[in-house]
PDB file of C-alpha atoms in Angstrom:
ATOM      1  CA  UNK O   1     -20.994  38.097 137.223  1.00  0.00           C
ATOM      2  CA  UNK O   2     -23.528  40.461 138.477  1.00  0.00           C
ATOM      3  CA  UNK O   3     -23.459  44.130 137.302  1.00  0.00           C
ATOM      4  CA  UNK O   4     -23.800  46.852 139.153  1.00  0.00           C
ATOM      5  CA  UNK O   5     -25.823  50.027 137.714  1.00  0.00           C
ATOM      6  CA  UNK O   6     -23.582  49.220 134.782  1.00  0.00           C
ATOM      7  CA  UNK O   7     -20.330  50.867 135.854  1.00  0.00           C
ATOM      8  CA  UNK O   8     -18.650  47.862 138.073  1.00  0.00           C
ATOM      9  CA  UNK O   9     -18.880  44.162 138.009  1.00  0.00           C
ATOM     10  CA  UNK O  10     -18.828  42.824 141.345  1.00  0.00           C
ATOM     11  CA  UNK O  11     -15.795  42.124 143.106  1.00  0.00           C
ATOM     12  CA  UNK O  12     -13.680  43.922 140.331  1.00  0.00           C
ATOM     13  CA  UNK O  13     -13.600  47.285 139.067  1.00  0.00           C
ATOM     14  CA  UNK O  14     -14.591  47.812 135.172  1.00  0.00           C
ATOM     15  CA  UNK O  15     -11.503  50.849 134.780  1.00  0.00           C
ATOM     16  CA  UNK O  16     -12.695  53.836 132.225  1.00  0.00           C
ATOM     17  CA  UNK O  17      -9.285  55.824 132.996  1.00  0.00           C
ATOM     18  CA  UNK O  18      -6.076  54.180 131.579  1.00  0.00           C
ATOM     19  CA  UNK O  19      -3.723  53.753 133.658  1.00  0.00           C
ATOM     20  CA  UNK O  20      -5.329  52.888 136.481  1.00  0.00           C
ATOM     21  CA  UNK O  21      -5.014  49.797 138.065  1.00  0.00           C
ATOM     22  CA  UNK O  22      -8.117  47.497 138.462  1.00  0.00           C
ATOM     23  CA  UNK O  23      -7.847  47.081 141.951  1.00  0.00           C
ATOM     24  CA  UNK O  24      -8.540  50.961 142.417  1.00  0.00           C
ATOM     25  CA  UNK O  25     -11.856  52.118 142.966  1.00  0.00           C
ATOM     26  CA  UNK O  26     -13.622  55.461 142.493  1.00  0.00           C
ATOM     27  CA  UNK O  27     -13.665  55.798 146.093  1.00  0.00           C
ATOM     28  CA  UNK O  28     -10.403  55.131 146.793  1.00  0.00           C
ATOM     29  CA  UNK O  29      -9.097  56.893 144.114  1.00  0.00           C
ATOM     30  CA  UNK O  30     -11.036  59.968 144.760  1.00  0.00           C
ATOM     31  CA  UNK O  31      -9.740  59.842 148.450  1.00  0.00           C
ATOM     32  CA  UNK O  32      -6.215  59.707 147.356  1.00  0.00           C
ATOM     33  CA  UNK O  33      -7.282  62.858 145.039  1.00  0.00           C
ATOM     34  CA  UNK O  34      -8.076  64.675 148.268  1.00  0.00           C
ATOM     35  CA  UNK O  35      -5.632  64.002 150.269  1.00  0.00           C
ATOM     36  CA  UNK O  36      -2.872  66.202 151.804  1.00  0.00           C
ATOM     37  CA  UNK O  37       0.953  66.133 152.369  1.00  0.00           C
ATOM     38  CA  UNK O  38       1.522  64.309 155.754  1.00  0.00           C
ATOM     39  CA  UNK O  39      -2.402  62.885 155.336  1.00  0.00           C
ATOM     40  CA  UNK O  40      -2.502  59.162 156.197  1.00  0.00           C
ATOM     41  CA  UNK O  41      -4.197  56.047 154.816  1.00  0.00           C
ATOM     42  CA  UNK O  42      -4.209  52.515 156.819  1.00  0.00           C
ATOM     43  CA  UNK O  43      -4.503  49.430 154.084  1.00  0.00           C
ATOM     44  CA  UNK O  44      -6.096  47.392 157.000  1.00  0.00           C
ATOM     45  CA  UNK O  45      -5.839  43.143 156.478  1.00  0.00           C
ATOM     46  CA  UNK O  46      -9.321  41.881 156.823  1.00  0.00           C
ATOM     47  CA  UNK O  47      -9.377  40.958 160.394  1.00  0.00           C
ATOM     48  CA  UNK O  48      -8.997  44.905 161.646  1.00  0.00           C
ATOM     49  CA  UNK O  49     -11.683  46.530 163.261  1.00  0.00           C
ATOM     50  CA  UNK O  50     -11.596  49.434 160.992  1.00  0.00           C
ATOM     51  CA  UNK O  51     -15.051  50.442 161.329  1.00  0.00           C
ATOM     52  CA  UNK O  52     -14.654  50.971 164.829  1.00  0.00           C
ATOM     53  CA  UNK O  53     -12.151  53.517 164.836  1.00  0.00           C
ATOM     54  CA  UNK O  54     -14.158  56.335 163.346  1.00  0.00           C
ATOM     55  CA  UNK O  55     -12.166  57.542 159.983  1.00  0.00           C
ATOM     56  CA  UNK O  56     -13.950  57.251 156.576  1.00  0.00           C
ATOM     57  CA  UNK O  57     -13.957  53.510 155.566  1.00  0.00           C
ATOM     58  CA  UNK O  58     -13.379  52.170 152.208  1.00  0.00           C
ATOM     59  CA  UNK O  59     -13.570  49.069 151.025  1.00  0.00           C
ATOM     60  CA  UNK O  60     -11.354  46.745 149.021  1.00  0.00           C
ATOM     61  CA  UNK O  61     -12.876  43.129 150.113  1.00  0.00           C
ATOM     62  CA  UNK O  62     -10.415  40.177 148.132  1.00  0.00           C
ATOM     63  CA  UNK O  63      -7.805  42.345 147.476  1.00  0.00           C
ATOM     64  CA  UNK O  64      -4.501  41.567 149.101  1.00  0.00           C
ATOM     65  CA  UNK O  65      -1.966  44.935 150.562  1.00  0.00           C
ATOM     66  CA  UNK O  66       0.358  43.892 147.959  1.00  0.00           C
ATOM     67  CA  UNK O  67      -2.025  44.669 145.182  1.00  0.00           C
ATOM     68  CA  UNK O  68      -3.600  47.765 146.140  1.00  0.00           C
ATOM     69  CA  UNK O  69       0.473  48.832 146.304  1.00  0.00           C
ATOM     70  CA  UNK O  70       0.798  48.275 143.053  1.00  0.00           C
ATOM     71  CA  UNK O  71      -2.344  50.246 142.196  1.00  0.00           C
ATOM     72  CA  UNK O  72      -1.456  52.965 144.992  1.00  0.00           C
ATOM     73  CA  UNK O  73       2.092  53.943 144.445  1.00  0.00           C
ATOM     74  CA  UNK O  74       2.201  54.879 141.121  1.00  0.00           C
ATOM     75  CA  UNK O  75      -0.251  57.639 142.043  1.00  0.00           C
ATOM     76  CA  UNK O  76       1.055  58.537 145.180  1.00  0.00           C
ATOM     77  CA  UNK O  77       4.022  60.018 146.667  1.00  0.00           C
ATOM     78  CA  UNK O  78       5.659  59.171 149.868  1.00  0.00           C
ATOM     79  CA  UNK O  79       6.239  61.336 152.898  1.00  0.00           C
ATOM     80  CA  UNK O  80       9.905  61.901 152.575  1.00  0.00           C
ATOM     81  CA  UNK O  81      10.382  64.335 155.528  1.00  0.00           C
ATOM     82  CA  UNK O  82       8.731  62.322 158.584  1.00  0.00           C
ATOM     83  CA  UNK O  83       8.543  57.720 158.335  1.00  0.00           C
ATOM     84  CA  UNK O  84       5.833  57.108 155.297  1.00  0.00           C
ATOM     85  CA  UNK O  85       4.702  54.026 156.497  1.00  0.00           C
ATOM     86  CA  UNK O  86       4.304  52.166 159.287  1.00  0.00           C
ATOM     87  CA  UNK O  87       3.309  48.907 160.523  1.00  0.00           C
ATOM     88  CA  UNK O  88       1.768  46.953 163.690  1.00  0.00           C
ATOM     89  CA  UNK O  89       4.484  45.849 166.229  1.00  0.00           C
ATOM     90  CA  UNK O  90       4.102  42.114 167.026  1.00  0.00           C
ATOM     91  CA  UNK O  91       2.269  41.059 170.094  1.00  0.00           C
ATOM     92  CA  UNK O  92       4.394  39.410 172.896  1.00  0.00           C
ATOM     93  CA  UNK O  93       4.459  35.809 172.336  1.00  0.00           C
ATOM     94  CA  UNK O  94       2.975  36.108 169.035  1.00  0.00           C
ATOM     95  CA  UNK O  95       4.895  35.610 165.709  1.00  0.00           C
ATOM     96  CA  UNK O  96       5.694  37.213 162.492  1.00  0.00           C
ATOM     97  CA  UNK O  97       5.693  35.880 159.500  1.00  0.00           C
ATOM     98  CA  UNK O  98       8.507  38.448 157.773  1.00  0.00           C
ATOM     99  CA  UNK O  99       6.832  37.577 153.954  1.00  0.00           C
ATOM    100  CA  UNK O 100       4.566  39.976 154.659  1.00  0.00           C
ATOM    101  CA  UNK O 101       6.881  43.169 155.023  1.00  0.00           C
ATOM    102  CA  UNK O 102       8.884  41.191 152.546  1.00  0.00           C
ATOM    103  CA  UNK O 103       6.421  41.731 149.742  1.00  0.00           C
ATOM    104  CA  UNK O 104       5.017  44.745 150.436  1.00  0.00           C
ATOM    105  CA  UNK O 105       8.582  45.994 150.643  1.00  0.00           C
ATOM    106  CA  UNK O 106       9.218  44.794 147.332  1.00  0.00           C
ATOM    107  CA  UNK O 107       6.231  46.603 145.706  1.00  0.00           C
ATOM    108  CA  UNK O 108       7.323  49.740 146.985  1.00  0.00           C
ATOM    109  CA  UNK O 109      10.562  49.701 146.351  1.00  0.00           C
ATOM    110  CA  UNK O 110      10.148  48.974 142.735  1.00  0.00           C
ATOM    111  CA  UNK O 111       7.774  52.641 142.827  1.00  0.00           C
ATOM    112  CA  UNK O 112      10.157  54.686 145.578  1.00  0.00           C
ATOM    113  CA  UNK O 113      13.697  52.917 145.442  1.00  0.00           C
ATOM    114  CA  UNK O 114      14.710  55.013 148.302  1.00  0.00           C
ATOM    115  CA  UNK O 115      12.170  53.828 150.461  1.00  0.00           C
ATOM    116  CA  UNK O 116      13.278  52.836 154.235  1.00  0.00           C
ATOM    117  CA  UNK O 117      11.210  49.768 155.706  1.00  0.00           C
ATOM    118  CA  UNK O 118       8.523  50.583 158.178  1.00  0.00           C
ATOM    119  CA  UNK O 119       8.468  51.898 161.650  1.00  0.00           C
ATOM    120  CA  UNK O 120       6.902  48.951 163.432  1.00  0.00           C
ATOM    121  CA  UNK O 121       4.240  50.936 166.389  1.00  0.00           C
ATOM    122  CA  UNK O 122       3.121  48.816 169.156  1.00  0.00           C
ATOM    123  CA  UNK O 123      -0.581  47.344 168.382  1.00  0.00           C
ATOM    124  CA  UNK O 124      -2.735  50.244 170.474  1.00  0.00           C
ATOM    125  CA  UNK O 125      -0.958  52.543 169.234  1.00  0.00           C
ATOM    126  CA  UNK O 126      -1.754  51.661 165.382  1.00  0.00           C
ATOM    127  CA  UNK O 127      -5.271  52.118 166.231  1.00  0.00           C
ATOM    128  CA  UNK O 128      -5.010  55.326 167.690  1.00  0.00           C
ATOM    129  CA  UNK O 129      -3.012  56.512 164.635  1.00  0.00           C
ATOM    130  CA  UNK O 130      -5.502  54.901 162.072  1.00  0.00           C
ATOM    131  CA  UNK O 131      -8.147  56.576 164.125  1.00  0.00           C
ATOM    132  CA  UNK O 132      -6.923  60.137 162.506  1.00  0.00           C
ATOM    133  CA  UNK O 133      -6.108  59.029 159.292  1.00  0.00           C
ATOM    134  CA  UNK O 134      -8.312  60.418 156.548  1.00  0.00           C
ATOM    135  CA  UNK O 135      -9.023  56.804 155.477  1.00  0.00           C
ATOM    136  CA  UNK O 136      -9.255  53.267 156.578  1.00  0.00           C
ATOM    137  CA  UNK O 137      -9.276  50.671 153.356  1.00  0.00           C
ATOM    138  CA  UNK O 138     -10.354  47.156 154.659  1.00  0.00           C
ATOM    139  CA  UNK O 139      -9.028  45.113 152.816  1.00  0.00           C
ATOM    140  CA  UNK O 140      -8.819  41.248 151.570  1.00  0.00           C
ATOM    141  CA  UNK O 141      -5.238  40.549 153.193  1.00  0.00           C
ATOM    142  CA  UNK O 142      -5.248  37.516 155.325  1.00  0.00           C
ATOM    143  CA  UNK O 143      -2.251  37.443 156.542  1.00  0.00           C
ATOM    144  CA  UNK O 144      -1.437  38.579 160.377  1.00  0.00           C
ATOM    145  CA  UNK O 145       0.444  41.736 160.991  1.00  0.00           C
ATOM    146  CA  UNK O 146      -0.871  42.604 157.047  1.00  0.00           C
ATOM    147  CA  UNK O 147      -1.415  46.446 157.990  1.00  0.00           C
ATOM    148  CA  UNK O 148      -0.015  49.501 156.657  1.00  0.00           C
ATOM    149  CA  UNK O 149      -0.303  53.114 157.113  1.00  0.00           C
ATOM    150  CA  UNK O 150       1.020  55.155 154.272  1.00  0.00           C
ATOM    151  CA  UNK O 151       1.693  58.745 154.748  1.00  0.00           C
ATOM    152  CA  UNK O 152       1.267  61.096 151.966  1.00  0.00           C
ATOM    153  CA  UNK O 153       3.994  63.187 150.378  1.00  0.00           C
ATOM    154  CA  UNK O 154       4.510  66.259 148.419  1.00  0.00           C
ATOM    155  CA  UNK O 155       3.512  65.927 144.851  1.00  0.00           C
ATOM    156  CA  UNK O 156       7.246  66.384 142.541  1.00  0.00           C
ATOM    157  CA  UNK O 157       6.478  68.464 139.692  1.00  0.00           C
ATOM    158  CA  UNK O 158       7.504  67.286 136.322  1.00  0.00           C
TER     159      UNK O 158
END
């Protein structure tokens, strides 16, 4: 694999921080460093037009929703006072294939048990939300419907 200045190989993160997943880059991780309660990320399947929309764009090319989850969550608290996440409503005479929400649900529910499933927002409406979130992560999900817009919660104490 080709190296990159030394600190990444391509395509997959060389971690100097334990605990942090693999799949989490310094950009990404820095973002979710900066952001706010009630701030917003879209994970964005690899078919979105995310650099369209305006917001800061990170990438995560190859890397399915369900792994940057795992990566996210355990750094990351949900909004529990408005819906934390939130997903694009189907398309008339389009389908759904329900393993999608199905495994991202199980991710986060092993990270925030008390999670509720996502509000599903009709398709032109997702990208006027994900236009005002304070990052877009393009991902490597394949998979129709694959979006998801996290919102940020407040920080528990321990």
């Amino acid at each position: 694999m080709q190296k990159d200045h030394g600190y990444r190989v391509v395509g997959e993160w060389n971690n100097m921080l334990k605990g942090i997943s693999k799949f989490i880059g310094p950009e990404l991780l820095f973002a979710l460093h900066q952001m706010g309660h009630g701030d917003e990320i879209v994970l964005a399947d690899a078919h979105f037009p995310g650099h369209s929309l305006g917001p800061k764009v990170l990438r995560a090319d190859g890397v399915p929703v369900r792994d940057l989850l795992e990566g996210i969550l355990p750094l990351f608290e949900l909004d529990s006072y408005a819906p934390p996440m939130m997903m694009m409503e189907v398309v008339a005479e389009d389908t759904l294939d329900p393993a999608v929400e199905q495994d991202y649900m199980a991710v986060i529910k092993r990270h925030s048990p008390a999670a509720s499933n996502p509000v599903r927002i009709e398709r032109y409406a997702f990208y006027e939300r994900a236009k005002s979130a304070y990052a877009i992560v393009m991902t490597g999900e394949l998979r129709k419907y694959g979006n998801l817009i996290l919102k940020k919660g407040v920080t528990s104490i321990v």
